[in-house]
Amino acid sequence: MDSLDSPCSPAVMSTNLYPPLNLKVITPRLELHGATDELLAQLLPVVRGGVVAGQPYPFDDPMSLYEDNPVRERKWLQAIWRGRGNVHPESWRLYFVILLGEQAVGMQDLIGVNFDTCQTVTSFSWLAPSVRQQGLGREMRAAILHLAFEGFGAAEAASEAFFDNLASNRVSESMGYQPNGSDWATRRGEPAVLNRWRLKRDDWAPNRRSDIELIGAEECKAVLHIK
């Protein structure tokens, strides 16, 4: 896929028409910007080059980032476009591109799960191989938790990672998440154990950061059916 500027693209629009695309979360180290087509285009070279470096595989099935090119980048884009429009009071997904300076280096998603009744969320993220092991994973998680708890009034945040995804599990533990059991999932067709984590609002609040800025969160609430 050479360009996202075709008038046939399902998401060629002014960001002013869809508040989630204007949403930003800003920390001293990085920024999360609503995943516009322009920002997704900046990430295409990273997706094309490959996000999965090898075993242990980090994602459960099905996962477009395991596919070969050009299927990988096409399915990746299609999933984001579908997710933008699949919004219900109980479930929604916000996609963010991570900017390090002006460079797009990964994605961080926030997913509402039974949000209308339980106010619970989970998250998903990935980083370009070139910027890993710099502490950015923890900073991204802090940013998305601030949006969930401070911006949207979430009651609890969940996370999960395969037992051998040491980086993700360490981020959850360091952020105050508590173990919440385990489950089985497949990755590239093979079964493996998932560690589950959860963080309650009351456990997040004492360590709430004062250096994270939210832009556009209030305008998103009506789109996401958040009161």
CSV table of C-alpha atoms in Angstrom, one decimal:
chain,number,residue,atom,x,y,z
A,1,MET,CA,0.0,0.0,0.0
A,2,ASP,CA,1.7,3.1,-1.2
A,3,SER,CA,-0.4,5.9,0.2
A,4,LEU,CA,-3.3,6.6,2.6
A,5,ASP,CA,-4.2,9.8,0.7
A,6,SER,CA,-6.6,8.1,-1.8
A,7,PRO,CA,-10.1,9.5,-1.7
A,8,CYS,CA,-11.3,5.9,-1.5
A,9,SER,CA,-9.8,5.5,1.9
A,10,PRO,CA,-12.6,4.9,4.5
A,11,ALA,CA,-11.0,7.4,6.9
A,12,VAL,CA,-10.1,10.4,4.8
A,13,MET,CA,-11.7,13.1,6.9
A,14,SER,CA,-11.1,16.2,8.9
A,15,THR,CA,-10.1,15.2,12.4
A,16,ASN,CA,-12.5,17.9,13.6
A,17,LEU,CA,-15.4,15.6,12.7
A,18,TYR,CA,-14.3,12.8,15.0
A,19,PRO,CA,-13.1,13.8,18.4
A,20,PRO,CA,-11.0,10.7,19.2
A,21,LEU,CA,-8.6,11.7,16.3
A,22,ASN,CA,-8.0,15.0,18.1
A,23,LEU,CA,-7.2,13.3,21.5
A,24,LYS,CA,-3.7,13.7,22.9
A,25,VAL,CA,-1.9,12.5,26.0
A,26,ILE,CA,1.4,14.3,26.7
A,27,THR,CA,4.1,13.3,29.1
A,28,PRO,CA,7.6,14.7,29.6
A,29,ARG,CA,9.0,11.9,27.4
A,30,LEU,CA,6.5,11.2,24.7
A,31,GLU,CA,3.1,12.0,23.2
A,32,LEU,CA,0.1,9.8,22.3
A,33,HIS,CA,-1.9,11.2,19.4
A,34,GLY,CA,-5.1,9.9,18.0
A,35,ALA,CA,-4.2,7.6,15.1
A,36,THR,CA,-5.1,9.7,12.1
A,37,ASP,CA,-4.3,8.3,8.6
A,38,GLU,CA,-1.4,10.7,8.4
A,39,LEU,CA,0.2,9.3,11.5
A,40,LEU,CA,-0.5,5.7,10.5
A,41,ALA,CA,1.3,6.4,7.2
A,42,GLN,CA,4.3,7.5,9.2
A,43,LEU,CA,4.2,4.1,11.0
A,44,LEU,CA,3.9,2.0,7.8
A,45,PRO,CA,7.7,1.7,7.4
A,46,VAL,CA,8.0,0.2,10.9
A,47,VAL,CA,5.1,-2.2,10.3
A,48,ARG,CA,6.6,-3.1,6.9
A,49,GLY,CA,10.0,-3.7,8.5
A,50,GLY,CA,8.5,-6.0,11.2
A,51,VAL,CA,7.5,-5.4,14.8
A,52,VAL,CA,8.0,-9.0,15.9
A,53,ALA,CA,11.7,-9.6,16.3
A,54,GLY,CA,11.4,-13.3,17.1
A,55,GLN,CA,10.6,-15.7,19.9
A,56,PRO,CA,9.1,-15.4,22.4
A,57,TYR,CA,6.2,-14.2,20.3
A,58,PRO,CA,4.4,-11.3,22.2
A,59,PHE,CA,0.9,-11.3,20.6
A,60,ASP,CA,-2.0,-13.8,20.8
A,61,ASP,CA,-3.8,-15.0,17.7
A,62,PRO,CA,-5.2,-13.7,15.4
A,63,MET,CA,-2.6,-10.9,14.8
A,64,SER,CA,-1.9,-9.0,11.6
A,65,LEU,CA,1.6,-8.2,12.8
A,66,TYR,CA,2.6,-11.9,12.3
A,67,GLU,CA,1.6,-11.9,8.6
A,68,ASP,CA,3.9,-11.5,5.7
A,69,ASN,CA,4.0,-8.4,3.6
A,70,PRO,CA,2.0,-6.9,2.0
A,71,VAL,CA,-0.8,-8.7,3.8
A,72,ARG,CA,0.6,-7.5,7.2
A,73,GLU,CA,0.3,-3.8,6.6
A,74,ARG,CA,-3.1,-4.1,4.8
A,75,LYS,CA,-4.7,-6.1,7.6
A,76,TRP,CA,-3.1,-3.8,10.2
A,77,LEU,CA,-4.7,-0.8,8.6
A,78,GLN,CA,-8.0,-2.5,8.0
A,79,ALA,CA,-8.3,-3.5,11.7
A,80,ILE,CA,-7.8,0.1,12.8
A,81,TRP,CA,-10.3,1.5,10.4
A,82,ARG,CA,-12.9,-1.1,11.5
A,83,GLY,CA,-12.2,-0.4,15.1
A,84,ARG,CA,-12.8,3.3,14.7
A,85,GLY,CA,-16.4,2.7,13.7
A,86,ASN,CA,-17.1,-0.2,16.1
A,87,VAL,CA,-18.2,1.9,19.1
A,88,HIS,CA,-20.8,0.9,21.6
A,89,PRO,CA,-21.6,2.0,25.2
A,90,GLU,CA,-20.2,-1.3,26.5
A,91,SER,CA,-17.2,-1.6,24.2
A,92,TRP,CA,-14.9,0.7,22.2
A,93,ARG,CA,-11.2,1.1,21.3
A,94,LEU,CA,-9.1,4.2,20.9
A,95,TYR,CA,-5.9,4.0,18.8
A,96,PHE,CA,-3.0,6.2,19.5
A,97,VAL,CA,0.3,6.7,17.7
A,98,ILE,CA,3.3,7.2,20.0
A,99,LEU,CA,5.5,10.2,19.0
A,100,LEU,CA,9.0,10.5,20.3
A,101,GLY,CA,9.8,14.0,19.4
A,102,GLU,CA,8.3,14.1,15.9
A,103,GLN,CA,9.0,10.5,15.2
A,104,ALA,CA,6.2,7.9,15.1
A,105,VAL,CA,7.6,4.9,17.0
A,106,GLY,CA,4.6,2.6,18.0
A,107,MET,CA,1.0,2.4,19.1
A,108,GLN,CA,-0.9,2.4,22.4
A,109,ASP,CA,-4.6,1.4,22.4
A,110,LEU,CA,-7.2,1.9,25.2
A,111,ILE,CA,-10.1,-0.6,25.1
A,112,GLY,CA,-13.3,-0.2,27.0
A,113,VAL,CA,-14.7,-3.5,28.3
A,114,ASN,CA,-18.2,-3.4,29.8
A,115,PHE,CA,-17.5,0.2,30.3
A,116,ASP,CA,-21.1,1.3,30.6
A,117,THR,CA,-21.7,-1.0,33.6
A,118,CYS,CA,-18.3,-1.8,35.1
A,119,GLN,CA,-16.1,1.1,33.9
A,120,THR,CA,-13.3,-1.3,33.1
A,121,VAL,CA,-10.6,-1.0,30.5
A,122,THR,CA,-7.6,-2.9,29.1
A,123,SER,CA,-4.7,-1.8,26.9
A,124,PHE,CA,-2.6,-3.0,24.0
A,125,SER,CA,0.7,-1.6,22.7
A,126,TRP,CA,3.8,-2.2,20.6
A,127,LEU,CA,7.0,-0.3,20.0
A,128,ALA,CA,9.4,-0.2,17.0
A,129,PRO,CA,12.4,-2.5,17.8
A,130,SER,CA,14.8,0.4,17.5
A,131,VAL,CA,13.4,2.2,20.5
A,132,ARG,CA,12.9,-0.7,22.9
A,133,GLN,CA,14.6,-1.0,26.3
A,134,GLN,CA,14.5,2.7,26.9
A,135,GLY,CA,11.7,2.8,29.5
A,136,LEU,CA,9.1,3.9,27.0
A,137,GLY,CA,6.8,1.0,27.7
A,138,ARG,CA,6.2,2.2,31.3
A,139,GLU,CA,5.8,5.8,30.2
A,140,MET,CA,3.2,4.8,27.6
A,141,ARG,CA,1.3,2.7,30.2
A,142,ALA,CA,1.3,5.6,32.6
A,143,ALA,CA,-0.1,7.9,29.9
A,144,ILE,CA,-2.9,5.6,28.9
A,145,LEU,CA,-3.8,4.9,32.6
A,146,HIS,CA,-4.0,8.6,33.2
A,147,LEU,CA,-6.5,8.9,30.3
A,148,ALA,CA,-8.5,6.0,31.6
A,149,PHE,CA,-8.7,7.0,35.2
A,150,GLU,CA,-8.4,10.8,35.2
A,151,GLY,CA,-10.0,11.5,31.8
A,152,PHE,CA,-12.8,8.9,31.6
A,153,GLY,CA,-13.4,7.9,35.2
A,154,ALA,CA,-12.5,4.2,34.8
A,155,ALA,CA,-12.8,2.0,37.9
A,156,GLU,CA,-10.3,-0.7,37.0
A,157,ALA,CA,-7.6,-1.4,34.3
A,158,ALA,CA,-6.6,-4.9,33.2
A,159,SER,CA,-3.6,-6.1,31.3
A,160,GLU,CA,-2.3,-9.5,30.2
A,161,ALA,CA,0.9,-10.8,28.7
A,162,PHE,CA,2.4,-14.2,27.9
A,163,PHE,CA,4.4,-15.6,30.8
A,164,ASP,CA,7.6,-15.1,28.9
A,165,ASN,CA,7.0,-11.5,27.8
A,166,LEU,CA,9.2,-10.2,30.6
A,167,ALA,CA,9.1,-6.6,29.5
A,168,SER,CA,5.3,-6.3,29.6
A,169,ASN,CA,4.9,-8.2,32.8
A,170,ARG,CA,7.5,-6.0,34.5
A,171,VAL,CA,5.7,-2.9,33.3
A,172,SER,CA,2.4,-4.1,34.9
A,173,GLU,CA,4.1,-5.0,38.1
A,174,SER,CA,6.0,-1.7,38.4
A,175,MET,CA,2.8,0.3,37.8
A,176,GLY,CA,1.0,-1.3,40.7
A,177,TYR,CA,-1.1,-3.9,39.0
A,178,GLN,CA,-1.9,-7.0,41.0
A,179,PRO,CA,-1.8,-10.6,39.6
A,180,ASN,CA,-5.2,-11.7,38.5
A,181,GLY,CA,-4.8,-15.3,37.5
A,182,SER,CA,-3.8,-16.8,34.2
A,183,ASP,CA,-5.4,-18.2,31.0
A,184,TRP,CA,-4.4,-20.0,27.8
A,185,ALA,CA,-4.1,-18.4,24.4
A,186,THR,CA,-2.4,-19.3,21.1
A,187,ARG,CA,0.3,-17.4,19.4
A,188,ARG,CA,1.1,-18.5,15.8
A,189,GLY,CA,-1.0,-21.5,16.5
A,190,GLU,CA,0.8,-22.8,19.6
A,191,PRO,CA,-0.7,-22.6,23.1
A,192,ALA,CA,0.9,-20.6,25.9
A,193,VAL,CA,0.0,-19.3,29.3
A,194,LEU,CA,-1.2,-15.7,29.7
A,195,ASN,CA,-0.5,-13.8,32.9
A,196,ARG,CA,-3.5,-11.6,33.9
A,197,TRP,CA,-3.1,-8.3,35.8
A,198,ARG,CA,-5.5,-5.7,37.2
A,199,LEU,CA,-5.1,-2.2,38.7
A,200,LYS,CA,-8.0,-0.6,40.7
A,201,ARG,CA,-8.5,3.1,40.7
A,202,ASP,CA,-7.9,3.3,44.4
A,203,ASP,CA,-4.5,1.7,43.9
A,204,TRP,CA,-3.6,4.0,41.0
A,205,ALA,CA,-4.7,7.2,42.7
A,206,PRO,CA,-1.9,7.5,45.4
A,207,ASN,CA,0.7,7.4,42.6
A,208,ARG,CA,-1.2,9.6,40.2
A,209,ARG,CA,1.3,11.7,38.2
A,210,SER,CA,0.9,15.5,37.9
A,211,ASP,CA,3.0,15.9,34.8
A,212,ILE,CA,0.7,14.2,32.3
A,213,GLU,CA,-1.6,16.5,30.2
A,214,LEU,CA,-4.8,15.4,28.5
A,215,ILE,CA,-6.1,17.3,25.4
A,216,GLY,CA,-9.6,16.6,24.0
A,217,ALA,CA,-10.7,13.9,26.5
A,218,GLU,CA,-13.9,15.7,27.5
A,219,GLU,CA,-15.0,16.0,23.8
A,220,CYS,CA,-14.5,12.2,23.4
A,221,LYS,CA,-17.0,11.2,26.1
A,222,ALA,CA,-20.1,11.8,24.0
A,223,VAL,CA,-18.7,9.6,21.2
A,224,LEU,CA,-17.8,6.8,23.6
A,225,HIS,CA,-21.1,7.1,25.5
A,226,ILE,CA,-19.3,8.1,28.7
A,227,LYS,CA,-21.4,10.2,31.1
